[in-house]
Amino acid sequence: MHVFEVGSGELLESIAGQAAAAGIADGAIVSLIGAVDAFTVTTMSETDATKDQRTYYTCPAELSGTGEIRGGAVHIHAVLAVAGDKAIAGHLLHARVETHCVRAYVLPALPA
């Protein structure tokens, strides 16, 4: 198990960079926990599952999620809690970390 901490910057880029530095090209993001200051998620269209609906949020949010690293690319599905006891869920495309931090717990894939 590897623990990657992001204290500031773009979350997905940082996890990808830390994974590459650790020699991880493929693995499971078993758990993701922390808080972000802005983020972008996509969800599927109600009428066409092949089309994504992208929404950018400029508010702080507590974050939890899981995902994978495939060929060095980070793919995360997350739930983000925002003010008013509301949850926003989806495929996380971008997240900016400034005020707090995020930790990703990653298990490397076993060699073939």
C-alpha atoms as an extended CHARMM CRD file, in Angstrom:
* protein
*
       112  EXT
         1         1  MET       CA              0.0000000000        0.0000000000        0.0000000000  PROA      1               0.0000000000
         2         2  HSD       CA              1.2470000000        3.4570000000       -0.9380000000  PROA      2               0.0000000000
         3         3  VAL       CA             -0.1360000000        6.6640000000        0.5450000000  PROA      3               0.0000000000
         4         4  PHE       CA              0.1130000000        9.7320000000       -1.6850000000  PROA      4               0.0000000000
         5         5  GLU       CA             -0.6000000000       13.0780000000       -0.0370000000  PROA      5               0.0000000000
         6         6  VAL       CA             -1.4930000000       16.2060000000       -1.9600000000  PROA      6               0.0000000000
         7         7  GLY       CA             -1.1190000000       19.3870000000        0.0830000000  PROA      7               0.0000000000
         8         8  SER       CA             -1.6150000000       21.8510000000       -2.7600000000  PROA      8               0.0000000000
         9         9  GLY       CA             -2.0910000000       21.8600000000       -6.5120000000  PROA      9               0.0000000000
        10        10  GLU       CA             -4.0910000000       19.7970000000       -8.9850000000  PROA      10              0.0000000000
        11        11  LEU       CA             -5.1210000000       16.5110000000       -7.3760000000  PROA      11              0.0000000000
        12        12  LEU       CA             -5.1710000000       14.1090000000      -10.3370000000  PROA      12              0.0000000000
        13        13  GLU       CA             -1.8760000000       15.4120000000      -11.7480000000  PROA      13              0.0000000000
        14        14  SER       CA             -0.2010000000       15.0900000000       -8.3590000000  PROA      14              0.0000000000
        15        15  ILE       CA             -1.4300000000       11.5250000000       -7.7970000000  PROA      15              0.0000000000
        16        16  ALA       CA             -0.2800000000       10.5660000000      -11.3140000000  PROA      16              0.0000000000
        17        17  GLY       CA              3.1470000000       12.1070000000      -10.6980000000  PROA      17              0.0000000000
        18        18  GLN       CA              3.5840000000       10.4500000000       -7.3020000000  PROA      18              0.0000000000
        19        19  ALA       CA              2.4590000000        7.0970000000       -8.7010000000  PROA      19              0.0000000000
        20        20  ALA       CA              4.9360000000        7.3750000000      -11.5800000000  PROA      20              0.0000000000
        21        21  ALA       CA              7.7380000000        8.2720000000       -9.1460000000  PROA      21              0.0000000000
        22        22  ALA       CA              6.8420000000        5.1390000000       -7.1490000000  PROA      22              0.0000000000
        23        23  GLY       CA              6.9200000000        3.0170000000      -10.3230000000  PROA      23              0.0000000000
        24        24  ILE       CA              3.1520000000        2.4620000000      -10.3830000000  PROA      24              0.0000000000
        25        25  ALA       CA              1.5800000000        2.4800000000      -13.8560000000  PROA      25              0.0000000000
        26        26  ASP       CA             -1.4460000000        0.3840000000      -12.8900000000  PROA      26              0.0000000000
        27        27  GLY       CA             -3.2210000000        0.0140000000       -9.5580000000  PROA      27              0.0000000000
        28        28  ALA       CA             -6.3120000000        0.5210000000       -7.4640000000  PROA      28              0.0000000000
        29        29  ILE       CA             -7.0570000000        3.7510000000       -5.6450000000  PROA      29              0.0000000000
        30        30  VAL       CA             -8.6310000000        1.9760000000       -2.7120000000  PROA      30              0.0000000000
        31        31  SER       CA             -9.5680000000        5.1090000000       -0.8020000000  PROA      31              0.0000000000
        32        32  LEU       CA             -9.3770000000        8.8380000000       -1.2970000000  PROA      32              0.0000000000
        33        33  ILE       CA            -10.0790000000       11.2390000000        1.5600000000  PROA      33              0.0000000000
        34        34  GLY       CA             -9.6280000000       14.9490000000        2.1580000000  PROA      34              0.0000000000
        35        35  ALA       CA            -10.9170000000       18.3230000000        1.0410000000  PROA      35              0.0000000000
        36        36  VAL       CA            -10.6180000000       20.4150000000       -2.1200000000  PROA      36              0.0000000000
        37        37  ASP       CA            -11.2710000000       24.0600000000       -2.9740000000  PROA      37              0.0000000000
        38        38  ALA       CA            -12.6620000000       23.6790000000       -6.5110000000  PROA      38              0.0000000000
        39        39  PHE       CA            -13.4990000000       20.7040000000       -8.7060000000  PROA      39              0.0000000000
        40        40  THR       CA            -15.0310000000       19.4300000000      -11.9330000000  PROA      40              0.0000000000
        41        41  VAL       CA            -17.1930000000       16.3190000000      -12.1780000000  PROA      41              0.0000000000
        42        42  THR       CA            -19.0130000000       14.6460000000      -15.0210000000  PROA      42              0.0000000000
        43        43  THR       CA            -22.1130000000       12.5180000000      -14.9160000000  PROA      43              0.0000000000
        44        44  MET       CA            -23.9290000000       10.6810000000      -17.6830000000  PROA      44              0.0000000000
        45        45  SER       CA            -26.7020000000       12.3740000000      -19.6020000000  PROA      45              0.0000000000
        46        46  GLU       CA            -30.1700000000       11.2920000000      -18.5270000000  PROA      46              0.0000000000
        47        47  THR       CA            -31.0840000000       10.4020000000      -22.1000000000  PROA      47              0.0000000000
        48        48  ASP       CA            -27.7500000000        9.2350000000      -23.5680000000  PROA      48              0.0000000000
        49        49  ALA       CA            -25.2510000000        7.2850000000      -21.4640000000  PROA      49              0.0000000000
        50        50  THR       CA            -22.5150000000        7.9910000000      -24.0350000000  PROA      50              0.0000000000
        51        51  LYS       CA            -22.6320000000       11.7500000000      -23.3430000000  PROA      51              0.0000000000
        52        52  ASP       CA            -21.1150000000       13.3720000000      -20.2720000000  PROA      52              0.0000000000
        53        53  GLN       CA            -22.4180000000       16.4430000000      -18.5170000000  PROA      53              0.0000000000
        54        54  ARG       CA            -19.5190000000       18.4400000000      -17.0690000000  PROA      54              0.0000000000
        55        55  THR       CA            -19.9770000000       20.7970000000      -14.1150000000  PROA      55              0.0000000000
        56        56  TYR       CA            -17.3030000000       23.0250000000      -12.5430000000  PROA      56              0.0000000000
        57        57  TYR       CA            -17.6720000000       24.0380000000       -8.8890000000  PROA      57              0.0000000000
        58        58  THR       CA            -15.7410000000       26.8480000000       -7.1890000000  PROA      58              0.0000000000
        59        59  CYS       CA            -16.6330000000       25.9530000000       -3.6070000000  PROA      59              0.0000000000
        60        60  PRO       CA            -14.8130000000       23.9630000000       -0.9510000000  PROA      60              0.0000000000
        61        61  ALA       CA            -15.8500000000       20.3400000000       -0.5340000000  PROA      61              0.0000000000
        62        62  GLU       CA            -14.9700000000       17.3310000000        1.5640000000  PROA      62              0.0000000000
        63        63  LEU       CA            -14.0240000000       14.4620000000       -0.7090000000  PROA      63              0.0000000000
        64        64  SER       CA            -14.1010000000       10.6890000000       -0.6090000000  PROA      64              0.0000000000
        65        65  GLY       CA            -13.7650000000        8.2690000000       -3.4720000000  PROA      65              0.0000000000
        66        66  THR       CA            -12.1510000000        5.3150000000       -5.1860000000  PROA      66              0.0000000000
        67        67  GLY       CA            -10.6310000000        4.7180000000       -8.5720000000  PROA      67              0.0000000000
        68        68  GLU       CA             -7.7890000000        3.2680000000      -10.5470000000  PROA      68              0.0000000000
        69        69  ILE       CA             -4.5600000000        4.0760000000      -12.2920000000  PROA      69              0.0000000000
        70        70  ARG       CA             -4.3290000000        2.5280000000      -15.7680000000  PROA      70              0.0000000000
        71        71  GLY       CA             -1.3140000000        3.1580000000      -17.9530000000  PROA      71              0.0000000000
        72        72  GLY       CA             -0.3730000000        6.0430000000      -15.6660000000  PROA      72              0.0000000000
        73        73  ALA       CA             -3.7540000000        7.7670000000      -16.0760000000  PROA      73              0.0000000000
        74        74  VAL       CA             -5.7430000000        8.4750000000      -12.9080000000  PROA      74              0.0000000000
        75        75  HSD       CA             -9.4990000000        7.7200000000      -12.9870000000  PROA      75              0.0000000000
        76        76  ILE       CA            -11.5290000000        8.6520000000       -9.8860000000  PROA      76              0.0000000000
        77        77  HSD       CA            -15.1980000000        8.4330000000       -8.9610000000  PROA      77              0.0000000000
        78        78  ALA       CA            -15.9180000000       10.6630000000       -5.9760000000  PROA      78              0.0000000000
        79        79  VAL       CA            -18.5230000000       12.0390000000       -3.6380000000  PROA      79              0.0000000000
        80        80  LEU       CA            -17.9830000000       15.6440000000       -2.5890000000  PROA      80              0.0000000000
        81        81  ALA       CA            -19.8640000000       17.1610000000        0.3410000000  PROA      81              0.0000000000
        82        82  VAL       CA            -20.5710000000       20.8900000000        0.0670000000  PROA      82              0.0000000000
        83        83  ALA       CA            -22.2380000000       23.4850000000        2.3050000000  PROA      83              0.0000000000
        84        84  GLY       CA            -25.8410000000       22.7920000000        3.2130000000  PROA      84              0.0000000000
        85        85  ASP       CA            -25.3460000000       19.0510000000        3.7000000000  PROA      85              0.0000000000
        86        86  LYS       CA            -25.3880000000       18.4150000000       -0.0600000000  PROA      86              0.0000000000
        87        87  ALA       CA            -23.4490000000       15.7450000000       -1.9180000000  PROA      87              0.0000000000
        88        88  ILE       CA            -22.1550000000       15.9630000000       -5.4770000000  PROA      88              0.0000000000
        89        89  ALA       CA            -21.0440000000       12.6980000000       -7.0650000000  PROA      89              0.0000000000
        90        90  GLY       CA            -19.4590000000       11.7350000000      -10.3400000000  PROA      90              0.0000000000
        91        91  HSD       CA            -16.3150000000       11.1490000000      -12.3360000000  PROA      91              0.0000000000
        92        92  LEU       CA            -13.7370000000       13.5970000000      -10.9780000000  PROA      92              0.0000000000
        93        93  LEU       CA            -11.9580000000       15.3970000000      -13.8310000000  PROA      93              0.0000000000
        94        94  HSD       CA            -10.1940000000       18.1060000000      -11.8480000000  PROA      94              0.0000000000
        95        95  ALA       CA             -9.7470000000       19.1090000000       -8.2220000000  PROA      95              0.0000000000
        96        96  ARG       CA             -7.6980000000       21.9670000000       -6.7910000000  PROA      96              0.0000000000
        97        97  VAL       CA             -6.2250000000       21.4700000000       -3.3130000000  PROA      97              0.0000000000
        98        98  GLU       CA             -5.3110000000       24.6290000000       -1.3870000000  PROA      98              0.0000000000
        99        99  THR       CA             -6.6950000000       24.8550000000        2.1540000000  PROA      99              0.0000000000
       100       100  HSD       CA             -6.4920000000       21.2650000000        3.3800000000  PROA      100             0.0000000000
       101       101  CYS       CA             -5.0200000000       18.0930000000        1.8780000000  PROA      101             0.0000000000
       102       102  VAL       CA             -6.0910000000       14.8730000000        0.1930000000  PROA      102             0.0000000000
       103       103  ARG       CA             -4.6350000000       11.4090000000        0.7310000000  PROA      103             0.0000000000
       104       104  ALA       CA             -4.8740000000        8.6030000000       -1.8040000000  PROA      104             0.0000000000
       105       105  TYR       CA             -4.3190000000        5.0070000000       -0.6660000000  PROA      105             0.0000000000
       106       106  VAL       CA             -3.0540000000        3.0570000000       -3.6470000000  PROA      106             0.0000000000
       107       107  LEU       CA             -2.4300000000       -0.6620000000       -4.1870000000  PROA      107             0.0000000000
       108       108  PRO       CA             -0.1770000000       -1.3810000000       -7.1560000000  PROA      108             0.0000000000
       109       109  ALA       CA             -1.3770000000       -4.0040000000       -9.6250000000  PROA      109             0.0000000000
       110       110  LEU       CA              0.3820000000       -7.3510000000       -9.3620000000  PROA      110             0.0000000000
       111       111  PRO       CA              2.7890000000       -8.1660000000      -12.1840000000  PROA      111             0.0000000000
       112       112  ALA       CA              1.2990000000      -10.3320000000      -14.9320000000  PROA      112             0.0000000000
